């Protein structure tokens, strides 16, 4: 659910605010849950821009970070339907200004390029990218940042011939969020009501 | 010496059982005494275990897995208990899917147990392997796969808890064959809580006060209620609330029978083929009070023109339903049995006599323009409405009516009269043809003392007609009222109204249903004449044992009133 202290207010009916939203879904560690989560998006014909999954700071609780671009009214409904799933502990959505987020990108280039062309080396330096591996045949460069940043590096390197490129899903941490442990405690109490 | 004795004693107490026997023991622990199913390779160990528990758990062998699950649905809806069904892997499991989807959308508590291939064969396209967990995921409230015998009790305990708590729904537990064969020490503990799942939101007292204020200030309040009232067993609380505040109340077809038909404040059925008054006055009320309903599009018509003038109060157990289709001014989350009891002392006594008279006035319009001709025609072909009127005469509103899907369903919902709750069992959200016959079998098994009448069309009857075999074998008493118009009537009606009468693939050339009934040993009669109708219905109802009454009704009658798709509820057409 959306926290109350967030900057995003509920909009009057009919008004739409389309934008990029990051949804964090916390779940029990169970087989098939990713499927259950993604079905909620498929059902409404929503394209997932990126998704990342990992364990959270609480053992046994996993988190998915999902990025979509939709109207806020729709995002709210999706989040409620995610939260409704029995094994979903909680679901939240945030706008980009409420988050600190990163993506990681890897670029594979022919090593000869780096050695022979000073321009390539300058590009890598100017983007604060780093070299992860340097082999005879190829070099792997890593850059973390927002999508625009990793894309910019891609665009600049591309004319020289990128052999392979990959970008991760967004991982994000919210600025105003309640601690997961506290949230879990509240949930334990609420889930006793039956 | 002492010590060994104690150890011996403990050894005697623990019981090593197979996974398959554990399945049955779990059912017994959950108080299940009847299940519906169909055997096959991957579930055979469980069937073998059932053989030893015939006194505890009665198994009803249907003629198709779809029959088993609809029967389980009928059972759940007439009795208010969890319906249980059992099927084998692959085709057995996929045959359940329609019923699971139906139960999901109509919030029916079901536990489905399916057999699955050996765990080492999972994912290999083994014989009768289907990813039933994957297939059923979008249509279950919860599901899981068990690959170890010792995990069975916890999975089944969670299944029963999830199915019946909060907003109920179907769950599925898929059990591999090796898990059924495995042995372990059986222990059972009922599930009381799932930490990630809030069955009932805690009621917010401030919201309740706001709701009461809106209701107290209302000059033209209208209550729209759904199955939530029945699922929460809140019929009494609901009636007390509306009587105190004098609130006209209209129902969705899933809420049908929660309030007696003849109650002064019962202003009829909502939606596409609902009553004139509540549809028209939805767009005139000043406060719309929704209780345990979800603003389905068949109820609201065009949302852009739905109750825009009204403040909306929504009593609802499922947070995901709030603001899903209609934006609310005040949402009271929680179980409506509790929230309505808490609301009662906050309400002022009122009667809204003038406003209520508006409903009565429009009811008279509908009577003269639609209802009289439908339920009491003096000449011409038999109508479905007059059949239902005669049914009412003989059941006095005490029977359970189970319907299929189509014109007869809408007529049954509109005209069947009820005194008791849980008396209308119909496929609301999914509109599943073929639901009626097996659901009626299950409904009768859930409430054996009640008269159960299956109102079915000639199309839907043939979708699950094989369940006549279940009636034959179990001798369950179901009265089948076949309203035969020799058409897929509801689709033909749409072709008539919206497709220039181009009757594409809707005419039915039917078999002789009388001969079929005879083959199954079911007493039957076919009638075409008005003079015979009353006696025929009386005979059907008084008959001991199952009975098929086939009434030949007008071939091209249409159901009115009607809110055409895309129109506002207040643009409801009377002809
Ligand atoms: C499984 C399924 N298939 C198709 C439909 C679409 N459908 C809705 S009503 C209807 C006609 C039903 O005809 P019949 O059973 O004869 O009842 P009638 O409308 O004539 O009373 C059809 C085909 C459906 N609801 N369910």
PDB file of N, CA, C and O in Angstrom, chain A residues 132-191:
ATOM      1  N   UNK A 132      35.945  -4.844 -15.457  1.00  0.00           N
ATOM      2  CA  UNK A 132      35.736  -6.005 -14.593  1.00  0.00           C
ATOM      3  C   UNK A 132      36.685  -7.137 -14.951  1.00  0.00           C
ATOM      4  O   UNK A 132      37.164  -7.842 -14.081  1.00  0.00           O
ATOM      5  N   UNK A 133      36.888  -7.297 -16.237  1.00  0.00           N
ATOM      6  CA  UNK A 133      37.743  -8.395 -16.702  1.00  0.00           C
ATOM      7  C   UNK A 133      38.464  -7.949 -17.959  1.00  0.00           C
ATOM      8  O   UNK A 133      37.882  -7.257 -18.797  1.00  0.00           O
ATOM      9  N   UNK A 134      39.701  -8.340 -18.025  1.00  0.00           N
ATOM     10  CA  UNK A 134      40.500  -7.981 -19.197  1.00  0.00           C
ATOM     11  C   UNK A 134      41.151  -9.247 -19.724  1.00  0.00           C
ATOM     12  O   UNK A 134      42.014  -9.830 -19.081  1.00  0.00           O
ATOM     13  N   UNK A 135      40.682  -9.726 -20.841  1.00  0.00           N
ATOM     14  CA  UNK A 135      41.218 -10.960 -21.424  1.00  0.00           C
ATOM     15  C   UNK A 135      41.885 -10.605 -22.752  1.00  0.00           C
ATOM     16  O   UNK A 135      41.743  -9.485 -23.235  1.00  0.00           O
ATOM     17  N   UNK A 136      42.518 -11.588 -23.315  1.00  0.00           N
ATOM     18  CA  UNK A 136      43.216 -11.334 -24.568  1.00  0.00           C
ATOM     19  C   UNK A 136      42.216 -10.920 -25.659  1.00  0.00           C
ATOM     20  O   UNK A 136      42.427  -9.965 -26.393  1.00  0.00           O
ATOM     21  N   UNK A 137      41.121 -11.635 -25.700  1.00  0.00           N
ATOM     22  CA  UNK A 137      40.118 -11.424 -26.749  1.00  0.00           C
ATOM     23  C   UNK A 137      39.175 -10.265 -26.466  1.00  0.00           C
ATOM     24  O   UNK A 137      38.794  -9.527 -27.356  1.00  0.00           O
ATOM     25  N   UNK A 138      38.758 -10.182 -25.208  1.00  0.00           N
ATOM     26  CA  UNK A 138      37.692  -9.212 -24.897  1.00  0.00           C
ATOM     27  C   UNK A 138      37.887  -8.581 -23.521  1.00  0.00           C
ATOM     28  O   UNK A 138      38.619  -9.111 -22.684  1.00  0.00           O
ATOM     29  N   UNK A 139      37.192  -7.452 -23.347  1.00  0.00           N
ATOM     30  CA  UNK A 139      37.219  -6.751 -22.073  1.00  0.00           C
ATOM     31  C   UNK A 139      35.771  -6.537 -21.634  1.00  0.00           C
ATOM     32  O   UNK A 139      34.902  -6.268 -22.464  1.00  0.00           O
ATOM     33  N   UNK A 140      35.532  -6.695 -20.311  1.00  0.00           N
ATOM     34  CA  UNK A 140      34.170  -6.459 -19.816  1.00  0.00           C
ATOM     35  C   UNK A 140      34.153  -5.236 -18.912  1.00  0.00           C
ATOM     36  O   UNK A 140      34.944  -5.115 -17.973  1.00  0.00           O
ATOM     37  N   UNK A 141      33.250  -4.340 -19.253  1.00  0.00           N
ATOM     38  CA  UNK A 141      33.154  -3.079 -18.533  1.00  0.00           C
ATOM     39  C   UNK A 141      31.861  -3.056 -17.749  1.00  0.00           C
ATOM     40  O   UNK A 141      30.828  -3.563 -18.229  1.00  0.00           O
ATOM     41  N   UNK A 142      31.926  -2.501 -16.560  1.00  0.00           N
ATOM     42  CA  UNK A 142      30.725  -2.433 -15.735  1.00  0.00           C
ATOM     43  C   UNK A 142      30.394  -0.981 -15.443  1.00  0.00           C
ATOM     44  O   UNK A 142      31.272  -0.164 -15.190  1.00  0.00           O
ATOM     45  N   UNK A 143      29.094  -0.687 -15.505  1.00  0.00           N
ATOM     46  CA  UNK A 143      28.663   0.674 -15.157  1.00  0.00           C
ATOM     47  C   UNK A 143      27.369   0.533 -14.346  1.00  0.00           C
ATOM     48  O   UNK A 143      26.427  -0.139 -14.771  1.00  0.00           O
ATOM     49  N   UNK A 144      27.327   1.147 -13.181  1.00  0.00           N
ATOM     50  CA  UNK A 144      26.058   1.184 -12.442  1.00  0.00           C
ATOM     51  C   UNK A 144      25.507   2.588 -12.532  1.00  0.00           C
ATOM     52  O   UNK A 144      26.249   3.561 -12.647  1.00  0.00           O
ATOM     53  N   UNK A 145      24.191   2.684 -12.476  1.00  0.00           N
ATOM     54  CA  UNK A 145      23.583   4.005 -12.564  1.00  0.00           C
ATOM     55  C   UNK A 145      22.145   3.870 -12.994  1.00  0.00           C
ATOM     56  O   UNK A 145      21.589   2.767 -13.017  1.00  0.00           O
ATOM     57  N   UNK A 146      21.532   4.993 -13.307  1.00  0.00           N
ATOM     58  CA  UNK A 146      20.168   4.953 -13.839  1.00  0.00           C
ATOM     59  C   UNK A 146      20.226   4.528 -15.291  1.00  0.00           C
ATOM     60  O   UNK A 146      21.270   4.588 -15.931  1.00  0.00           O
ATOM     61  N   UNK A 147      19.091   4.144 -15.799  1.00  0.00           N
ATOM     62  CA  UNK A 147      19.049   3.615 -17.161  1.00  0.00           C
ATOM     63  C   UNK A 147      19.620   4.607 -18.174  1.00  0.00           C
ATOM     64  O   UNK A 147      20.366   4.231 -19.085  1.00  0.00           O
ATOM     65  N   UNK A 148      19.301   5.886 -17.996  1.00  0.00           N
ATOM     66  CA  UNK A 148      19.772   6.892 -18.953  1.00  0.00           C
ATOM     67  C   UNK A 148      21.300   6.904 -19.000  1.00  0.00           C
ATOM     68  O   UNK A 148      21.901   7.099 -20.062  1.00  0.00           O
ATOM     69  N   UNK A 149      21.918   6.698 -17.819  1.00  0.00           N
ATOM     70  CA  UNK A 149      23.379   6.744 -17.749  1.00  0.00           C
ATOM     71  C   UNK A 149      24.020   5.538 -18.429  1.00  0.00           C
ATOM     72  O   UNK A 149      24.964   5.678 -19.203  1.00  0.00           O
ATOM     73  N   UNK A 150      23.462   4.352 -18.128  1.00  0.00           N
ATOM     74  CA  UNK A 150      24.049   3.165 -18.757  1.00  0.00           C
ATOM     75  C   UNK A 150      23.774   3.175 -20.255  1.00  0.00           C
ATOM     76  O   UNK A 150      24.566   2.683 -21.048  1.00  0.00           O
ATOM     77  N   UNK A 151      22.654   3.778 -20.614  1.00  0.00           N
ATOM     78  CA  UNK A 151      22.305   3.853 -22.039  1.00  0.00           C
ATOM     79  C   UNK A 151      23.252   4.811 -22.771  1.00  0.00           C
ATOM     80  O   UNK A 151      23.684   4.555 -23.894  1.00  0.00           O
ATOM     81  N   UNK A 152      23.581   5.912 -22.104  1.00  0.00           N
ATOM     82  CA  UNK A 152      24.467   6.900 -22.702  1.00  0.00           C
ATOM     83  C   UNK A 152      25.828   6.272 -23.020  1.00  0.00           C
ATOM     84  O   UNK A 152      26.385   6.455 -24.112  1.00  0.00           O
ATOM     85  N   UNK A 153      26.326   5.520 -22.043  1.00  0.00           N
ATOM     86  CA  UNK A 153      27.605   4.844 -22.267  1.00  0.00           C
ATOM     87  C   UNK A 153      27.484   3.872 -23.446  1.00  0.00           C
ATOM     88  O   UNK A 153      28.369   3.785 -24.298  1.00  0.00           O
ATOM     89  N   UNK A 154      26.365   3.180 -23.482  1.00  0.00           N
ATOM     90  CA  UNK A 154      26.135   2.250 -24.597  1.00  0.00           C
ATOM     91  C   UNK A 154      26.185   2.993 -25.930  1.00  0.00           C
ATOM     92  O   UNK A 154      26.868   2.585 -26.872  1.00  0.00           O
ATOM     93  N   UNK A 155      25.455   4.125 -25.968  1.00  0.00           N
ATOM     94  CA  UNK A 155      25.390   4.873 -27.223  1.00  0.00           C
ATOM     95  C   UNK A 155      26.759   5.374 -27.669  1.00  0.00           C
ATOM     96  O   UNK A 155      27.068   5.395 -28.860  1.00  0.00           O
ATOM     97  N   UNK A 156      27.583   5.726 -26.697  1.00  0.00           N
ATOM     98  CA  UNK A 156      28.903   6.243 -27.067  1.00  0.00           C
ATOM     99  C   UNK A 156      29.855   5.134 -27.501  1.00  0.00           C
ATOM    100  O   UNK A 156      30.703   5.330 -28.364  1.00  0.00           O
ATOM    101  N   UNK A 157      29.689   3.956 -26.864  1.00  0.00           N
ATOM    102  CA  UNK A 157      30.592   2.840 -27.220  1.00  0.00           C
ATOM    103  C   UNK A 157      30.148   2.121 -28.497  1.00  0.00           C
ATOM    104  O   UNK A 157      30.964   1.534 -29.202  1.00  0.00           O
ATOM    105  N   UNK A 158      28.879   2.206 -28.760  1.00  0.00           N
ATOM    106  CA  UNK A 158      28.302   1.403 -29.841  1.00  0.00           C
ATOM    107  C   UNK A 158      29.006   1.565 -31.194  1.00  0.00           C
ATOM    108  O   UNK A 158      29.255   0.568 -31.878  1.00  0.00           O
ATOM    109  N   UNK A 159      29.346   2.798 -31.579  1.00  0.00           N
ATOM    110  CA  UNK A 159      30.004   2.950 -32.881  1.00  0.00           C
ATOM    111  C   UNK A 159      31.313   2.169 -32.984  1.00  0.00           C
ATOM    112  O   UNK A 159      31.733   1.814 -34.084  1.00  0.00           O
ATOM    113  N   UNK A 160      31.945   1.880 -31.849  1.00  0.00           N
ATOM    114  CA  UNK A 160      33.224   1.146 -31.897  1.00  0.00           C
ATOM    115  C   UNK A 160      33.013  -0.358 -31.974  1.00  0.00           C
ATOM    116  O   UNK A 160      33.954  -1.118 -32.165  1.00  0.00           O
ATOM    117  N   UNK A 161      31.749  -0.797 -31.738  1.00  0.00           N
ATOM    118  CA  UNK A 161      31.484  -2.234 -31.843  1.00  0.00           C
ATOM    119  C   UNK A 161      31.386  -2.922 -30.499  1.00  0.00           C
ATOM    120  O   UNK A 161      32.402  -3.396 -29.971  1.00  0.00           O
ATOM    121  N   UNK A 162      30.196  -2.943 -29.925  1.00  0.00           N
ATOM    122  CA  UNK A 162      29.982  -3.677 -28.674  1.00  0.00           C
ATOM    123  C   UNK A 162      29.670  -5.123 -29.024  1.00  0.00           C
ATOM    124  O   UNK A 162      28.814  -5.394 -29.864  1.00  0.00           O
ATOM    125  N   UNK A 163      30.362  -6.066 -28.383  1.00  0.00           N
ATOM    126  CA  UNK A 163      30.133  -7.481 -28.690  1.00  0.00           C
ATOM    127  C   UNK A 163      28.900  -8.021 -27.968  1.00  0.00           C
ATOM    128  O   UNK A 163      28.176  -8.859 -28.484  1.00  0.00           O
ATOM    129  N   UNK A 164      28.695  -7.508 -26.741  1.00  0.00           N
ATOM    130  CA  UNK A 164      27.571  -8.001 -25.962  1.00  0.00           C
ATOM    131  C   UNK A 164      27.210  -6.956 -24.919  1.00  0.00           C
ATOM    132  O   UNK A 164      28.085  -6.255 -24.416  1.00  0.00           O
ATOM    133  N   UNK A 165      25.902  -6.874 -24.629  1.00  0.00           N
ATOM    134  CA  UNK A 165      25.456  -5.884 -23.647  1.00  0.00           C
ATOM    135  C   UNK A 165      24.333  -6.474 -22.807  1.00  0.00           C
ATOM    136  O   UNK A 165      23.465  -7.178 -23.332  1.00  0.00           O
ATOM    137  N   UNK A 166      24.358  -6.197 -21.508  1.00  0.00           N
ATOM    138  CA  UNK A 166      23.245  -6.636 -20.658  1.00  0.00           C
ATOM    139  C   UNK A 166      23.019  -5.612 -19.553  1.00  0.00           C
ATOM    140  O   UNK A 166      23.963  -4.995 -19.060  1.00  0.00           O
ATOM    141  N   UNK A 167      21.706  -5.406 -19.247  1.00  0.00           N
ATOM    142  CA  UNK A 167      21.391  -4.468 -18.151  1.00  0.00           C
ATOM    143  C   UNK A 167      20.470  -5.186 -17.169  1.00  0.00           C
ATOM    144  O   UNK A 167      19.543  -5.895 -17.572  1.00  0.00           O
ATOM    145  N   UNK A 168      20.688  -5.005 -15.898  1.00  0.00           N
ATOM    146  CA  UNK A 168      19.862  -5.665 -14.877  1.00  0.00           C
ATOM    147  C   UNK A 168      18.548  -4.922 -14.704  1.00  0.00           C
ATOM    148  O   UNK A 168      18.383  -3.809 -15.171  1.00  0.00           O
ATOM    149  N   UNK A 169      17.627  -5.556 -13.997  1.00  0.00           N
ATOM    150  CA  UNK A 169      16.425  -4.853 -13.571  1.00  0.00           C
ATOM    151  C   UNK A 169      16.797  -3.840 -12.508  1.00  0.00           C
ATOM    152  O   UNK A 169      17.874  -3.899 -11.911  1.00  0.00           O
ATOM    153  N   UNK A 170      15.895  -2.915 -12.275  1.00  0.00           N
ATOM    154  CA  UNK A 170      16.122  -1.894 -11.250  1.00  0.00           C
ATOM    155  C   UNK A 170      16.077  -2.528  -9.869  1.00  0.00           C
ATOM    156  O   UNK A 170      15.229  -3.367  -9.588  1.00  0.00           O
ATOM    157  N   UNK A 171      17.007  -2.136  -9.018  1.00  0.00           N
ATOM    158  CA  UNK A 171      16.830  -2.411  -7.593  1.00  0.00           C
ATOM    159  C   UNK A 171      16.632  -1.066  -6.927  1.00  0.00           C
ATOM    160  O   UNK A 171      17.248  -0.069  -7.309  1.00  0.00           O
ATOM    161  N   UNK A 172      15.746  -1.023  -5.954  1.00  0.00           N
ATOM    162  CA  UNK A 172      15.397   0.272  -5.381  1.00  0.00           C
ATOM    163  C   UNK A 172      15.147   0.151  -3.899  1.00  0.00           C
ATOM    164  O   UNK A 172      14.671  -0.872  -3.410  1.00  0.00           O
ATOM    165  N   UNK A 173      15.491   1.209  -3.199  1.00  0.00           N
ATOM    166  CA  UNK A 173      15.190   1.298  -1.775  1.00  0.00           C
ATOM    167  C   UNK A 173      14.428   2.600  -1.590  1.00  0.00           C
ATOM    168  O   UNK A 173      14.788   3.624  -2.173  1.00  0.00           O
ATOM    169  N   UNK A 174      13.359   2.506  -0.808  1.00  0.00           N
ATOM    170  CA  UNK A 174      12.513   3.694  -0.685  1.00  0.00           C
ATOM    171  C   UNK A 174      13.044   4.609   0.403  1.00  0.00           C
ATOM    172  O   UNK A 174      13.581   4.150   1.398  1.00  0.00           O
ATOM    173  N   UNK A 175      12.847   5.885   0.191  1.00  0.00           N
ATOM    174  CA  UNK A 175      13.278   6.844   1.220  1.00  0.00           C
ATOM    175  C   UNK A 175      12.359   6.786   2.441  1.00  0.00           C
ATOM    176  O   UNK A 175      12.826   6.668   3.556  1.00  0.00           O
ATOM    177  N   UNK A 176      11.029   6.848   2.265  1.00  0.00           N
ATOM    178  CA  UNK A 176      10.201   6.993   3.469  1.00  0.00           C
ATOM    179  C   UNK A 176       9.667   5.692   4.059  1.00  0.00           C
ATOM    180  O   UNK A 176       8.814   5.724   4.915  1.00  0.00           O
ATOM    181  N   UNK A 177      10.144   4.533   3.659  1.00  0.00           N
ATOM    182  CA  UNK A 177       9.433   3.330   4.079  1.00  0.00           C
ATOM    183  C   UNK A 177       9.665   2.901   5.518  1.00  0.00           C
ATOM    184  O   UNK A 177      10.725   3.052   6.082  1.00  0.00           O
ATOM    185  N   UNK A 178       8.576   2.364   6.070  1.00  0.00           N
ATOM    186  CA  UNK A 178       8.600   1.753   7.383  1.00  0.00           C
ATOM    187  C   UNK A 178       9.536   0.553   7.318  1.00  0.00           C
ATOM    188  O   UNK A 178       9.681  -0.079   6.296  1.00  0.00           O
ATOM    189  N   UNK A 179      10.166   0.205   8.461  1.00  0.00           N
ATOM    190  CA  UNK A 179      11.034  -0.970   8.441  1.00  0.00           C
ATOM    191  C   UNK A 179      10.210  -2.231   8.235  1.00  0.00           C
ATOM    192  O   UNK A 179       9.148  -2.390   8.828  1.00  0.00           O
ATOM    193  N   UNK A 180      10.737  -3.110   7.413  1.00  0.00           N
ATOM    194  CA  UNK A 180      10.024  -4.348   7.092  1.00  0.00           C
ATOM    195  C   UNK A 180       9.694  -5.136   8.359  1.00  0.00           C
ATOM    196  O   UNK A 180       8.610  -5.693   8.491  1.00  0.00           O
ATOM    197  N   UNK A 181      10.634  -5.141   9.300  1.00  0.00           N
ATOM    198  CA  UNK A 181      10.415  -5.909  10.536  1.00  0.00           C
ATOM    199  C   UNK A 181       9.208  -5.380  11.301  1.00  0.00           C
ATOM    200  O   UNK A 181       8.404  -6.147  11.835  1.00  0.00           O
ATOM    201  N   UNK A 182       9.107  -4.062  11.357  1.00  0.00           N
ATOM    202  CA  UNK A 182       7.965  -3.456  12.060  1.00  0.00           C
ATOM    203  C   UNK A 182       6.665  -3.822  11.358  1.00  0.00           C
ATOM    204  O   UNK A 182       5.663  -4.165  11.976  1.00  0.00           O
ATOM    205  N   UNK A 183       6.713  -3.714  10.034  1.00  0.00           N
ATOM    206  CA  UNK A 183       5.544  -4.031   9.227  1.00  0.00           C
ATOM    207  C   UNK A 183       5.112  -5.473   9.470  1.00  0.00           C
ATOM    208  O   UNK A 183       3.938  -5.774   9.620  1.00  0.00           O
ATOM    209  N   UNK A 184       6.109  -6.368   9.536  1.00  0.00           N
ATOM    210  CA  UNK A 184       5.814  -7.784   9.766  1.00  0.00           C
ATOM    211  C   UNK A 184       5.130  -8.002  11.108  1.00  0.00           C
ATOM    212  O   UNK A 184       4.206  -8.793  11.221  1.00  0.00           O
ATOM    213  N   UNK A 185       5.601  -7.261  12.113  1.00  0.00           N
ATOM    214  CA  UNK A 185       5.000  -7.391  13.450  1.00  0.00           C
ATOM    215  C   UNK A 185       3.522  -7.002  13.401  1.00  0.00           C
ATOM    216  O   UNK A 185       2.670  -7.680  13.956  1.00  0.00           O
ATOM    217  N   UNK A 186       3.232  -5.893  12.735  1.00  0.00           N
ATOM    218  CA  UNK A 186       1.838  -5.448  12.628  1.00  0.00           C
ATOM    219  C   UNK A 186       0.992  -6.488  11.893  1.00  0.00           C
ATOM    220  O   UNK A 186      -0.140  -6.769  12.267  1.00  0.00           O
ATOM    221  N   UNK A 187       1.610  -7.043  10.865  1.00  0.00           N
ATOM    222  CA  UNK A 187       0.893  -8.026  10.056  1.00  0.00           C
ATOM    223  C   UNK A 187       0.572  -9.277  10.874  1.00  0.00           C
ATOM    224  O   UNK A 187      -0.525  -9.835  10.797  1.00  0.00           O
ATOM    225  N   UNK A 188       1.534  -9.699  11.698  1.00  0.00           N
ATOM    226  CA  UNK A 188       1.323 -10.878  12.549  1.00  0.00           C
ATOM    227  C   UNK A 188       0.062 -10.702  13.391  1.00  0.00           C
ATOM    228  O   UNK A 188      -0.716 -11.626  13.566  1.00  0.00           O
ATOM    229  N   UNK A 189      -0.106  -9.497  13.896  1.00  0.00           N
ATOM    230  CA  UNK A 189      -1.275  -9.227  14.742  1.00  0.00           C
ATOM    231  C   UNK A 189      -2.540  -9.206  13.889  1.00  0.00           C
ATOM    232  O   UNK A 189      -3.537  -9.839  14.222  1.00  0.00           O
ATOM    233  N   UNK A 190      -2.457  -8.503  12.761  1.00  0.00           N
ATOM    234  CA  UNK A 190      -3.648  -8.390  11.902  1.00  0.00           C
ATOM    235  C   UNK A 190      -4.081  -9.759  11.370  1.00  0.00           C
ATOM    236  O   UNK A 190      -5.273 -10.032  11.246  1.00  0.00           O
ATOM    237  N   UNK A 191      -3.097 -10.622  11.099  1.00  0.00           N
ATOM    238  CA  UNK A 191      -3.452 -11.913  10.499  1.00  0.00           C
ATOM    239  C   UNK A 191      -4.093 -12.857  11.515  1.00  0.00           C
ATOM    240  O   UNK A 191      -4.555 -13.933  11.162  1.00  0.00           O
TER     241      UNK A 191
END
